[in-house]
CSV table of C-alpha atoms in Angstrom, one decimal:
chain,number,residue,atom,x,y,z
A,1,UNK,CA,-24.7,24.7,117.2
A,2,UNK,CA,-25.7,26.6,114.0
A,3,UNK,CA,-27.0,29.5,116.0
A,4,UNK,CA,-23.9,29.7,118.2
A,5,UNK,CA,-21.8,29.5,115.1
A,6,UNK,CA,-23.8,32.3,113.5
A,7,UNK,CA,-23.2,34.7,116.4
A,8,UNK,CA,-19.5,33.8,116.7
A,9,UNK,CA,-18.8,34.5,113.1
A,10,UNK,CA,-20.6,37.9,113.1
A,11,UNK,CA,-18.4,39.0,116.0
A,12,UNK,CA,-15.2,37.5,114.7
A,13,UNK,CA,-15.7,38.7,111.2
A,14,UNK,CA,-16.5,42.3,112.0
A,15,UNK,CA,-12.7,42.7,112.6
A,16,UNK,CA,-12.0,41.2,109.1
A,17,UNK,CA,-14.0,43.6,107.0
A,18,UNK,CA,-12.5,46.9,108.3
A,19,UNK,CA,-10.6,47.6,105.2
A,20,UNK,CA,-10.1,49.8,102.2
A,21,UNK,CA,-10.6,48.5,98.7
A,22,UNK,CA,-7.3,47.7,97.1
A,23,UNK,CA,-6.9,46.5,93.5
A,24,UNK,CA,-3.5,44.9,93.3
A,25,UNK,CA,-2.0,41.9,91.6
A,26,UNK,CA,0.3,39.2,92.8
A,27,UNK,CA,4.0,39.5,91.9
A,28,UNK,CA,5.2,37.8,88.8
A,29,UNK,CA,7.5,35.8,91.0
A,30,UNK,CA,4.6,33.6,92.1
A,31,UNK,CA,2.9,33.2,88.7
A,32,UNK,CA,5.5,30.7,87.4
A,33,UNK,CA,5.3,28.0,90.1
A,34,UNK,CA,2.8,25.4,89.0
A,35,UNK,CA,3.1,23.4,85.8
A,36,UNK,CA,0.8,20.9,84.1
A,37,UNK,CA,1.9,17.9,86.1
A,38,UNK,CA,1.4,19.8,89.4
A,39,UNK,CA,-1.9,21.0,88.2
A,40,UNK,CA,-3.1,17.5,87.4
A,41,UNK,CA,-1.9,16.3,90.8
A,42,UNK,CA,-3.7,19.2,92.5
A,43,UNK,CA,-7.0,18.2,90.9
A,44,UNK,CA,-6.6,14.5,91.4
A,45,UNK,CA,-5.0,14.8,94.8
A,46,UNK,CA,-7.8,17.0,96.1
A,47,UNK,CA,-10.6,15.1,94.6
A,48,UNK,CA,-9.4,11.7,95.8
A,49,UNK,CA,-9.6,12.0,99.6
A,50,UNK,CA,-10.8,9.5,102.1
A,51,UNK,CA,-14.3,9.0,100.6
A,52,UNK,CA,-13.5,6.3,98.0
A,53,UNK,CA,-11.5,4.3,100.5
A,54,UNK,CA,-13.8,4.6,103.5
A,55,UNK,CA,-17.5,5.0,102.7
A,56,UNK,CA,-18.7,4.7,99.1
A,57,UNK,CA,-21.7,2.9,100.4
A,58,UNK,CA,-24.0,5.9,100.3
A,59,UNK,CA,-24.3,5.7,96.5
A,60,UNK,CA,-25.2,2.0,96.7
A,61,UNK,CA,-27.6,2.6,99.6
A,62,UNK,CA,-29.7,5.1,97.5
A,63,UNK,CA,-29.3,3.5,94.1
A,64,UNK,CA,-30.3,0.0,95.4
A,65,UNK,CA,-28.2,-2.3,93.3
A,66,UNK,CA,-24.7,-2.8,91.8
A,67,UNK,CA,-25.6,-1.8,88.2
A,68,UNK,CA,-27.2,1.6,88.9
A,69,UNK,CA,-24.5,2.2,91.5
A,70,UNK,CA,-21.7,1.9,88.9
A,71,UNK,CA,-23.7,4.0,86.4
A,72,UNK,CA,-24.2,6.8,88.9
A,73,UNK,CA,-20.4,6.8,89.7
A,74,UNK,CA,-19.8,7.2,86.0
A,75,UNK,CA,-22.5,9.8,85.5
A,76,UNK,CA,-21.1,11.8,88.4
A,77,UNK,CA,-17.7,11.9,86.7
A,78,UNK,CA,-19.3,13.1,83.5
A,79,UNK,CA,-21.2,15.9,85.3
A,80,UNK,CA,-18.0,16.9,87.1
A,81,UNK,CA,-16.2,17.1,83.8
A,82,UNK,CA,-19.0,19.3,82.3
A,83,UNK,CA,-18.7,21.6,85.3
A,84,UNK,CA,-15.0,21.7,85.0
A,85,UNK,CA,-15.2,22.5,81.3
A,86,UNK,CA,-17.3,25.5,82.2
A,87,UNK,CA,-14.6,26.5,84.6
A,88,UNK,CA,-12.0,26.0,81.9
A,89,UNK,CA,-13.7,28.7,79.8
A,90,UNK,CA,-14.0,31.0,82.8
A,91,UNK,CA,-10.4,30.4,84.0
A,92,UNK,CA,-8.9,31.1,80.6
A,93,UNK,CA,-11.2,34.1,80.0
A,94,UNK,CA,-10.5,35.7,83.4
A,95,UNK,CA,-7.0,34.7,84.5
A,96,UNK,CA,-7.3,35.6,88.2
A,97,UNK,CA,-6.8,33.4,91.2
A,98,UNK,CA,-9.7,32.9,93.7
A,99,UNK,CA,-11.9,30.3,92.0
A,100,UNK,CA,-15.4,31.6,91.4
A,101,UNK,CA,-14.7,34.9,93.1
A,102,UNK,CA,-13.4,36.9,90.1
A,103,UNK,CA,-16.1,35.4,87.8
A,104,UNK,CA,-18.8,36.7,90.2
A,105,UNK,CA,-17.1,40.1,90.3
A,106,UNK,CA,-17.1,40.3,86.5
A,107,UNK,CA,-20.6,38.9,85.9
A,108,UNK,CA,-22.7,40.0,88.9
A,109,UNK,CA,-20.8,42.7,90.7
A,110,UNK,CA,-19.3,43.2,94.1
A,111,UNK,CA,-22.2,42.1,96.4
A,112,UNK,CA,-22.5,38.6,95.0
A,113,UNK,CA,-18.7,38.1,95.0
A,114,UNK,CA,-18.6,39.3,98.5
A,115,UNK,CA,-21.3,36.9,99.7
A,116,UNK,CA,-19.5,34.1,98.0
A,117,UNK,CA,-16.1,34.9,99.7
A,118,UNK,CA,-17.8,35.5,103.0
A,119,UNK,CA,-19.5,32.1,103.0
A,120,UNK,CA,-16.5,30.2,101.5
A,121,UNK,CA,-13.8,31.8,103.5
A,122,UNK,CA,-15.6,31.7,106.8
A,123,UNK,CA,-17.2,28.3,106.5
A,124,UNK,CA,-16.8,26.1,103.5
A,125,UNK,CA,-13.0,26.1,103.1
A,126,UNK,CA,-11.8,26.0,106.7
A,127,UNK,CA,-14.4,23.5,107.8
A,128,UNK,CA,-13.6,21.2,104.9
A,129,UNK,CA,-9.9,21.5,105.8
A,130,UNK,CA,-10.7,20.6,109.4
A,131,UNK,CA,-12.8,17.5,108.4
A,132,UNK,CA,-10.1,16.2,106.1
A,133,UNK,CA,-7.4,16.5,108.8
A,134,UNK,CA,-9.7,14.9,111.4
A,135,UNK,CA,-10.1,12.0,109.1
A,136,UNK,CA,-6.3,11.9,108.7
A,137,UNK,CA,-5.9,12.0,112.4
A,138,UNK,CA,-8.4,9.2,113.1
A,139,UNK,CA,-6.6,6.8,110.7
A,140,UNK,CA,-3.1,7.8,111.7
A,141,UNK,CA,-3.9,7.2,115.4
A,142,UNK,CA,-6.0,4.0,115.1
A,143,UNK,CA,-3.0,1.6,115.0
A,144,UNK,CA,-1.8,2.8,118.4
A,145,UNK,CA,-5.2,1.9,120.0
A,146,UNK,CA,-5.9,-1.6,118.9
A,147,UNK,CA,-9.4,-2.9,119.7
A,148,UNK,CA,-10.8,0.6,120.5
A,149,UNK,CA,-11.3,4.0,119.0
A,150,UNK,CA,-8.6,6.6,119.6
A,151,UNK,CA,-9.5,9.2,122.3
A,152,UNK,CA,-11.1,12.3,120.9
A,153,UNK,CA,-8.5,14.6,122.4
A,154,UNK,CA,-5.8,12.6,120.6
A,155,UNK,CA,-7.4,12.9,117.1
A,156,UNK,CA,-8.1,16.6,117.6
A,157,UNK,CA,-4.6,17.4,118.7
A,158,UNK,CA,-3.2,15.3,115.8
A,159,UNK,CA,-5.5,17.1,113.4
A,160,UNK,CA,-4.4,20.5,114.7
A,161,UNK,CA,-0.7,19.4,114.3
A,162,UNK,CA,-1.5,18.4,110.7
A,163,UNK,CA,-3.1,21.8,110.0
A,164,UNK,CA,0.0,23.6,111.4
A,165,UNK,CA,2.4,21.4,109.3
A,166,UNK,CA,0.4,21.8,106.1
A,167,UNK,CA,0.0,25.6,106.6
A,168,UNK,CA,3.7,25.9,107.3
A,169,UNK,CA,4.6,24.0,104.1
A,170,UNK,CA,2.3,26.2,102.0
A,171,UNK,CA,3.7,29.4,103.6
A,172,UNK,CA,7.3,28.3,103.0
A,173,UNK,CA,7.1,27.7,99.2
A,174,UNK,CA,4.7,27.2,96.3
A,175,UNK,CA,7.1,24.6,94.9
A,176,UNK,CA,7.4,22.8,98.1
A,177,UNK,CA,3.6,22.6,98.5
A,178,UNK,CA,3.4,21.4,94.8
A,179,UNK,CA,6.1,18.7,95.5
A,180,UNK,CA,4.1,17.5,98.6
A,181,UNK,CA,1.0,17.4,96.5
A,182,UNK,CA,2.7,15.4,93.7
A,183,UNK,CA,4.1,12.9,96.2
A,184,UNK,CA,0.8,12.1,98.0
A,185,UNK,CA,-1.1,12.0,94.7
A,186,UNK,CA,1.3,9.4,93.5
A,187,UNK,CA,0.9,7.5,96.8
A,188,UNK,CA,-2.9,7.4,96.5
A,189,UNK,CA,-2.8,6.4,92.9
A,190,UNK,CA,-0.5,3.5,93.9
A,191,UNK,CA,-3.0,2.1,96.4
A,192,UNK,CA,-5.8,2.6,93.8
A,193,UNK,CA,-3.8,0.5,91.3
A,194,UNK,CA,-3.3,-2.2,94.0
A,195,UNK,CA,-7.0,-2.4,94.7
A,196,UNK,CA,-8.0,-2.3,91.0
A,197,UNK,CA,-5.3,-4.8,90.1
A,198,UNK,CA,-6.5,-7.2,92.8
A,199,UNK,CA,-10.1,-6.7,91.5
A,200,UNK,CA,-9.0,-7.6,88.0
A,201,UNK,CA,-7.3,-10.8,89.2
A,202,UNK,CA,-10.4,-11.8,91.1
A,203,UNK,CA,-12.6,-11.1,88.1
A,204,UNK,CA,-10.3,-13.3,86.0
A,205,UNK,CA,-10.7,-16.0,88.6
A,206,UNK,CA,-14.5,-15.9,88.1
A,207,UNK,CA,-15.6,-13.8,91.1
A,208,UNK,CA,-18.5,-12.3,89.1
A,209,UNK,CA,-21.5,-13.5,91.1
A,210,UNK,CA,-22.2,-10.0,92.5
A,211,UNK,CA,-22.5,-8.7,89.0
A,212,UNK,CA,-25.2,-11.2,87.9
A,213,UNK,CA,-28.7,-9.6,88.0
A,214,UNK,CA,-26.9,-6.3,88.7
A,215,UNK,CA,-30.1,-4.2,88.3
A,216,UNK,CA,-32.3,-6.2,90.6
A,217,UNK,CA,-33.6,-3.9,93.4
A,218,UNK,CA,-32.8,-0.7,91.6
A,219,UNK,CA,-34.3,2.3,93.3
A,220,UNK,CA,-37.2,3.8,91.3
A,221,UNK,CA,-37.8,6.9,93.6
A,222,UNK,CA,-36.7,10.1,91.9
A,223,UNK,CA,-35.7,11.4,95.3
A,224,UNK,CA,-33.5,8.4,96.1
A,225,UNK,CA,-31.7,8.6,92.8
A,226,UNK,CA,-31.1,12.3,93.4
A,227,UNK,CA,-29.6,11.5,96.8
A,228,UNK,CA,-27.4,8.9,95.2
A,229,UNK,CA,-26.1,11.5,92.8
A,230,UNK,CA,-25.7,14.0,95.6
A,231,UNK,CA,-23.4,11.6,97.5
A,232,UNK,CA,-21.5,10.6,94.4
A,233,UNK,CA,-20.9,14.2,93.4
A,234,UNK,CA,-19.7,15.0,97.0
A,235,UNK,CA,-16.9,12.4,96.4
A,236,UNK,CA,-16.0,14.1,93.2
A,237,UNK,CA,-15.9,17.6,94.8
A,238,UNK,CA,-12.6,19.4,94.2
A,239,UNK,CA,-12.7,19.5,90.4
A,240,UNK,CA,-12.6,23.3,90.4
A,241,UNK,CA,-9.5,23.6,92.6
A,242,UNK,CA,-7.1,24.7,89.8
A,243,UNK,CA,-9.2,27.8,89.2
A,244,UNK,CA,-8.2,29.1,92.6
A,245,UNK,CA,-4.5,29.4,91.6
A,246,UNK,CA,-4.9,30.5,87.9
A,247,UNK,CA,-2.3,33.3,88.4
A,248,UNK,CA,0.3,30.8,89.5
A,249,UNK,CA,0.1,28.5,86.5
A,250,UNK,CA,3.0,28.7,84.1
A,251,UNK,CA,0.7,28.6,81.1
A,252,UNK,CA,-2.9,28.9,82.2
A,253,UNK,CA,-4.3,28.9,78.6
A,254,UNK,CA,-2.8,25.5,78.0
A,255,UNK,CA,-2.4,23.9,81.5
A,256,UNK,CA,-5.8,24.7,82.9
A,257,UNK,CA,-8.0,23.0,80.3
A,258,UNK,CA,-5.4,20.1,79.8
A,259,UNK,CA,-5.2,19.4,83.5
A,260,UNK,CA,-9.1,19.3,83.7
A,261,UNK,CA,-9.4,17.0,80.6
A,262,UNK,CA,-6.7,14.7,82.0
A,263,UNK,CA,-7.4,14.8,85.7
A,264,UNK,CA,-11.2,14.4,86.1
A,265,UNK,CA,-11.6,11.5,83.6
A,266,UNK,CA,-8.7,9.8,85.4
A,267,UNK,CA,-10.5,10.2,88.8
A,268,UNK,CA,-13.7,8.9,87.2
A,269,UNK,CA,-12.0,5.7,85.8
A,270,UNK,CA,-10.3,5.2,89.3
A,271,UNK,CA,-13.6,5.5,91.1
A,272,UNK,CA,-15.5,3.2,88.9
A,273,UNK,CA,-12.8,0.5,88.8
A,274,UNK,CA,-12.3,0.7,92.6
A,275,UNK,CA,-16.0,0.1,93.1
A,276,UNK,CA,-15.9,-2.9,90.7
A,277,UNK,CA,-13.1,-4.3,92.8
A,278,UNK,CA,-15.1,-3.9,96.0
A,279,UNK,CA,-18.0,-5.8,94.4
A,280,UNK,CA,-15.8,-8.7,93.5
A,281,UNK,CA,-15.2,-9.3,97.2
A,282,UNK,CA,-18.3,-8.1,99.0
A,283,UNK,CA,-22.0,-8.5,98.4
A,284,UNK,CA,-24.1,-5.4,98.5
A,285,UNK,CA,-25.2,-6.2,102.1
A,286,UNK,CA,-21.6,-6.7,103.3
A,287,UNK,CA,-20.5,-3.4,101.6
A,288,UNK,CA,-23.3,-1.5,103.3
A,289,UNK,CA,-22.4,-3.0,106.7
A,290,UNK,CA,-18.7,-2.2,106.4
A,291,UNK,CA,-17.5,0.8,108.4
A,292,UNK,CA,-14.5,1.3,106.0
A,293,UNK,CA,-14.9,-0.5,102.7
A,294,UNK,CA,-11.3,-0.4,101.6
A,295,UNK,CA,-10.0,-1.7,104.9
A,296,UNK,CA,-12.5,-4.6,104.7
A,297,UNK,CA,-11.3,-5.2,101.1
A,298,UNK,CA,-7.7,-5.2,102.3
A,299,UNK,CA,-8.3,-7.6,105.1
A,300,UNK,CA,-9.9,-10.1,102.7
A,301,UNK,CA,-7.6,-9.8,99.7
A,302,UNK,CA,-4.2,-8.3,100.8
A,303,UNK,CA,-3.6,-10.2,104.1
A,304,UNK,CA,-0.9,-10.3,105.6
A,305,UNK,CA,-0.1,-7.0,103.9
A,306,UNK,CA,-3.5,-5.5,104.6
A,307,UNK,CA,-1.9,-2.8,106.7
A,308,UNK,CA,-1.0,-0.9,103.6
A,309,UNK,CA,-4.6,0.2,103.1
A,310,UNK,CA,-5.0,2.3,106.2
A,311,UNK,CA,-1.5,3.6,105.7
A,312,UNK,CA,-2.3,4.9,102.2
A,313,UNK,CA,-5.6,6.3,103.5
A,314,UNK,CA,-3.5,8.4,105.8
A,315,UNK,CA,-1.4,9.5,102.8
A,316,UNK,CA,-4.5,10.2,100.8
A,317,UNK,CA,-6.1,12.4,103.4
A,318,UNK,CA,-2.9,14.3,104.1
A,319,UNK,CA,-2.5,15.1,100.4
A,320,UNK,CA,-6.2,16.1,100.1
A,321,UNK,CA,-5.8,18.5,103.1
A,322,UNK,CA,-2.7,20.0,101.5
A,323,UNK,CA,-4.6,20.7,98.2
A,324,UNK,CA,-7.5,22.2,100.2
A,325,UNK,CA,-5.1,24.5,102.1
A,326,UNK,CA,-3.2,25.4,98.9
A,327,UNK,CA,-6.3,26.7,97.1
A,328,UNK,CA,-8.2,28.2,100.1
A,329,UNK,CA,-5.3,30.6,100.8
A,330,UNK,CA,-5.7,32.0,97.2
A,331,UNK,CA,-9.3,32.8,97.7
A,332,UNK,CA,-8.6,34.6,101.0
A,333,UNK,CA,-5.8,36.5,99.2
A,334,UNK,CA,-8.0,37.4,96.2
A,335,UNK,CA,-10.8,38.6,98.5
A,336,UNK,CA,-8.4,40.8,100.5
A,337,UNK,CA,-7.0,42.2,97.3
A,338,UNK,CA,-10.5,43.4,96.3
A,339,UNK,CA,-11.2,44.9,99.7
A,340,UNK,CA,-13.7,42.3,100.8
A,341,UNK,CA,-11.4,41.1,103.7
A,342,UNK,CA,-8.8,43.0,105.7
A,343,UNK,CA,-6.0,44.4,103.6
A,344,UNK,CA,-3.2,42.4,105.3
A,345,UNK,CA,-4.7,39.2,103.8
A,346,UNK,CA,-3.8,40.4,100.3
A,347,UNK,CA,-0.1,40.8,101.2
A,348,UNK,CA,2.6,38.3,100.3
A,349,UNK,CA,5.8,37.3,102.0
A,350,UNK,CA,8.7,39.4,100.6
A,351,UNK,CA,11.2,36.5,100.5
A,352,UNK,CA,9.1,33.4,99.7
A,353,UNK,CA,6.3,35.1,97.5
A,354,UNK,CA,3.5,33.1,99.2
A,355,UNK,CA,0.2,34.6,100.4
A,356,UNK,CA,1.3,33.8,104.0
A,357,UNK,CA,-1.3,35.9,105.9
A,358,UNK,CA,-4.2,34.3,103.9
A,359,UNK,CA,-2.9,30.8,104.5
A,360,UNK,CA,-2.4,31.4,108.2
A,361,UNK,CA,-5.9,32.9,108.5
A,362,UNK,CA,-7.4,29.8,106.8
A,363,UNK,CA,-5.3,27.5,109.1
A,364,UNK,CA,-6.4,29.3,112.3
A,365,UNK,CA,-10.1,29.1,111.3
A,366,UNK,CA,-9.6,25.4,110.6
A,367,UNK,CA,-8.2,24.8,114.0
A,368,UNK,CA,-11.2,26.6,115.5
A,369,UNK,CA,-13.5,24.2,113.5
A,370,UNK,CA,-11.9,21.0,114.9
A,371,UNK,CA,-13.0,22.0,118.5
A,372,UNK,CA,-16.8,21.3,118.2
A,373,UNK,CA,-17.8,17.7,118.0
A,374,UNK,CA,-20.5,18.1,115.4
A,375,UNK,CA,-18.5,19.8,112.6
A,376,UNK,CA,-19.8,17.2,110.1
A,377,UNK,CA,-23.4,18.5,110.8
A,378,UNK,CA,-22.2,22.0,110.1
A,379,UNK,CA,-20.6,21.2,106.8
A,380,UNK,CA,-23.6,19.0,105.8
A,381,UNK,CA,-26.0,21.9,106.2
A,382,UNK,CA,-23.7,24.3,104.4
A,383,UNK,CA,-23.0,21.9,101.5
A,384,UNK,CA,-26.1,23.1,99.6
A,385,UNK,CA,-24.4,26.5,99.4
A,386,UNK,CA,-21.5,25.0,97.6
A,387,UNK,CA,-23.7,23.7,94.8
A,388,UNK,CA,-25.5,27.0,94.7
A,389,UNK,CA,-22.2,28.7,93.9
A,390,UNK,CA,-21.3,26.1,91.3
A,391,UNK,CA,-24.6,26.8,89.5
A,392,UNK,CA,-24.1,30.5,89.8
A,393,UNK,CA,-20.6,30.2,88.2
A,394,UNK,CA,-22.2,28.3,85.2
A,395,UNK,CA,-24.8,31.1,85.0
A,396,UNK,CA,-22.0,33.7,85.1
A,397,UNK,CA,-20.5,32.0,82.0
A,398,UNK,CA,-23.9,32.3,80.2
A,399,UNK,CA,-24.4,36.0,81.3
A,400,UNK,CA,-20.9,37.0,80.2
A,401,UNK,CA,-21.6,35.5,76.7
A,402,UNK,CA,-24.0,38.5,76.3
A,403,UNK,CA,-22.5,41.2,78.6
A,404,UNK,CA,-18.8,40.6,77.9
A,405,UNK,CA,-18.5,39.6,74.3
A,406,UNK,CA,-15.2,41.6,74.1
A,407,UNK,CA,-13.3,39.2,76.4
A,408,UNK,CA,-10.9,36.7,74.7
A,409,UNK,CA,-12.0,33.1,75.1
A,410,UNK,CA,-9.2,30.7,74.4
A,411,UNK,CA,-11.5,27.9,75.5
A,412,UNK,CA,-15.1,28.2,74.4
A,413,UNK,CA,-17.6,25.4,75.2
A,414,UNK,CA,-21.2,25.0,73.9
A,415,UNK,CA,-23.4,27.2,76.1
A,416,UNK,CA,-25.9,24.3,76.5
A,417,UNK,CA,-23.3,22.6,78.7
A,418,UNK,CA,-23.4,25.6,81.1
A,419,UNK,CA,-27.2,25.4,81.0
A,420,UNK,CA,-27.1,21.7,82.0
A,421,UNK,CA,-24.8,22.6,84.9
A,422,UNK,CA,-27.2,25.3,86.1
A,423,UNK,CA,-30.2,22.9,86.1
A,424,UNK,CA,-28.2,20.1,87.8
A,425,UNK,CA,-27.0,22.6,90.5
A,426,UNK,CA,-30.6,23.9,91.1
A,427,UNK,CA,-31.7,20.3,91.6
A,428,UNK,CA,-28.9,19.5,94.0
A,429,UNK,CA,-29.6,22.6,96.0
A,430,UNK,CA,-33.3,22.1,96.3
A,431,UNK,CA,-33.5,18.3,96.6
A,432,UNK,CA,-32.1,17.9,100.1
A,433,UNK,CA,-34.2,20.8,101.4
A,434,UNK,CA,-37.4,19.6,99.8
A,435,UNK,CA,-36.8,16.0,100.8
A,436,UNK,CA,-35.9,16.8,104.5
A,437,UNK,CA,-36.7,20.4,105.3
A,438,UNK,CA,-35.0,21.5,108.5
A,439,UNK,CA,-34.7,24.8,110.3
A,440,UNK,CA,-30.9,24.6,110.1
A,441,UNK,CA,-31.0,25.3,106.4
A,442,UNK,CA,-32.7,28.6,107.2
A,443,UNK,CA,-30.0,29.4,109.8
A,444,UNK,CA,-27.3,28.8,107.1
A,445,UNK,CA,-29.1,31.0,104.6
A,446,UNK,CA,-29.4,33.8,107.2
A,447,UNK,CA,-25.7,33.5,107.9
A,448,UNK,CA,-24.8,33.8,104.2
A,449,UNK,CA,-26.9,37.0,103.8
A,450,UNK,CA,-25.7,38.4,107.2
A,451,UNK,CA,-22.5,39.3,105.5
A,452,UNK,CA,-24.4,42.3,104.1
A,453,UNK,CA,-24.4,43.8,107.6
A,454,UNK,CA,-20.6,44.1,107.4
A,455,UNK,CA,-20.5,44.8,103.6
A,456,UNK,CA,-22.4,48.1,103.8
A,457,UNK,CA,-20.3,50.1,106.3
A,458,UNK,CA,-16.9,48.5,105.8
A,459,UNK,CA,-16.8,47.7,102.0
A,460,UNK,CA,-19.4,49.9,100.3
A,461,UNK,CA,-19.1,53.0,102.6
A,462,UNK,CA,-15.5,52.5,103.7
A,463,UNK,CA,-16.0,54.2,107.0
A,464,UNK,CA,-13.0,56.2,108.1
A,465,UNK,CA,-13.0,55.0,111.7
A,466,UNK,CA,-12.6,51.4,110.5
A,467,UNK,CA,-9.5,52.3,108.5
A,468,UNK,CA,-8.0,54.2,111.5
A,469,UNK,CA,-8.5,51.0,113.6
A,470,UNK,CA,-6.9,48.7,111.1
A,471,UNK,CA,-4.0,50.9,110.1
A,472,UNK,CA,-1.8,50.2,113.2
A,473,UNK,CA,-2.9,46.5,113.3
A,474,UNK,CA,-1.9,46.1,109.6
A,475,UNK,CA,1.5,47.7,110.2
A,476,UNK,CA,2.3,45.5,113.2
A,477,UNK,CA,1.2,42.3,111.4
A,478,UNK,CA,3.2,43.3,108.3
A,479,UNK,CA,6.3,43.6,110.4
A,480,UNK,CA,5.6,40.4,112.3
A,481,UNK,CA,5.1,38.3,109.2
A,482,UNK,CA,7.5,40.1,106.9
A,483,UNK,CA,4.9,40.7,104.2
A,484,UNK,CA,4.2,43.5,101.8
A,485,UNK,CA,1.6,44.6,99.3
A,486,UNK,CA,2.0,42.8,95.9
A,487,UNK,CA,3.1,44.8,92.9
A,488,UNK,CA,0.6,47.0,91.3
A,489,UNK,CA,0.1,46.3,87.7
A,490,UNK,CA,-2.3,49.0,86.9
C-alpha cells in the first residue's frame, strides 16, 4: 500500500509543481472574517473530534490504571498548551496563513518549507480529512443497519458526500464556514456537558469504587508511558489550527493568543471530566472492552434517550471535518502563493474571496483517500512526520530568536518552553520507530524527501517548458472557477 501510494503521488504531483514563484498576498476582503469566538470554536471544534467519544481506551491500556490515565490526559493538555504558546509567538511575529509553512520559510529557507508543504498537502491534511468523514459516515449510517455494520460502499459514498458538502460550504463563504464551525462546536460541547453532568450526579450518589486504589497496576515501562502520551496527544491534535488562517483573523495580535489560552485549557478540562464520568460507570476492564465508550456510557446512563450520544458524535465529526477543511485550504493556498504548488492554487474567487482552488484540491485528494481500505494504516505511519514538524516549528522559534531579532514579537514566551517542545517532539518521533521498527517508516521517509525530485527542476530552476505547459491549463481553470490572483501588496 505504501509503495503504491508513493508511486501514485510522484506521478500525480509532478503536474502540481510546474509553476513559477509568485509572492502575493490575499485580498484584504478575506482578512476580516474570523473573530475571537470563531477562532476559539475552530480550535475546540477541530480538537474535539470522535476520539473522546469513541475510543479513549488507548491511554488507559498503556497507562495501566485510572489514576495515571487521568494524569496523562491532564499532562497532554499541558503539553498541547505549551506547543500552542510557541505557535502564538510565531503567529503574531509572522502574520501569514499556512500554519508552520511561513515559519519554516523564514527560519530554514525554501527547501524545508517545501518538504513540509509537500508532505502535509499530499498526505497529512487530506488523509486526516478523509478519516474524519469516514468516521462521520459510519456513525451516521449505523442507525439504518440495526444489528450489523453498514456496507463499506455506503460509508464511503456518504463520506464522499460529506467531503463535497464541506468543501462547497468553505468555497462559498468564510463566514458561512465559521457559522457551521460555531454551530457544531456548540453541539459537541452540549453532549460533553451532558456526559460530565451525568458523571457528577453519579459521583454525588457514591459511584466512586473505580477511583479507590486508582494507581494499582500503573505501568512502569518507559515505553508504555510514552505510548500512552502518544495516544493522548493524538486526541489533542488540532491545537495549531488557528495558525493556518492568521491572515483572516480580525485582530491576530489579540485573537490568536487569546483563542489559544481559552480554547486548549477548555478542551483539557472537557477531556479529563469526560474520562472521570466514564470511570463512574465502567470499570477499567469494561472500558477496555467497549468498542465505543461514549455509546456504552449512554446506554447505561441516558436510556431511553441514549440515542443522543451517536447523534452528537455525528455532529462532532462533521464539525471536526469542517475545521480540517477550513485550515487545509489555507496551507495549499500559501504554498501555491510561494511557488511550491501550481500557481492556480494561490488564486481566490473574485466574488466570494475564498481560496476555492486550494479547497477543491484538498477535497479531491480526500476523496481519493477514502477509496483504499487501509487508510488508517497510512496515516498511522505518517503521523510521526506530524510531530517532527511540530518540533521543527519550536526549533524555528529558537533559531529566529538569534537570526531575526529585528522582528516584532507581540507575544514572547520563555525560550525554555520551546526547548521542552523540541525534546518532547523528538521523543514522540523516535519512540514508535524504536519500539516497533517497521519498513513502512522508511517508505514514508523516502516519500517525504522524494519531493526534492520535483523541487529542483520546477521550483529552484523554474524550467521554461513547465511554465509553457501550465499557462493554458491555468487560464482555463481560472475561467472555469472564476478566480484571479490576489492583490499584490509589495
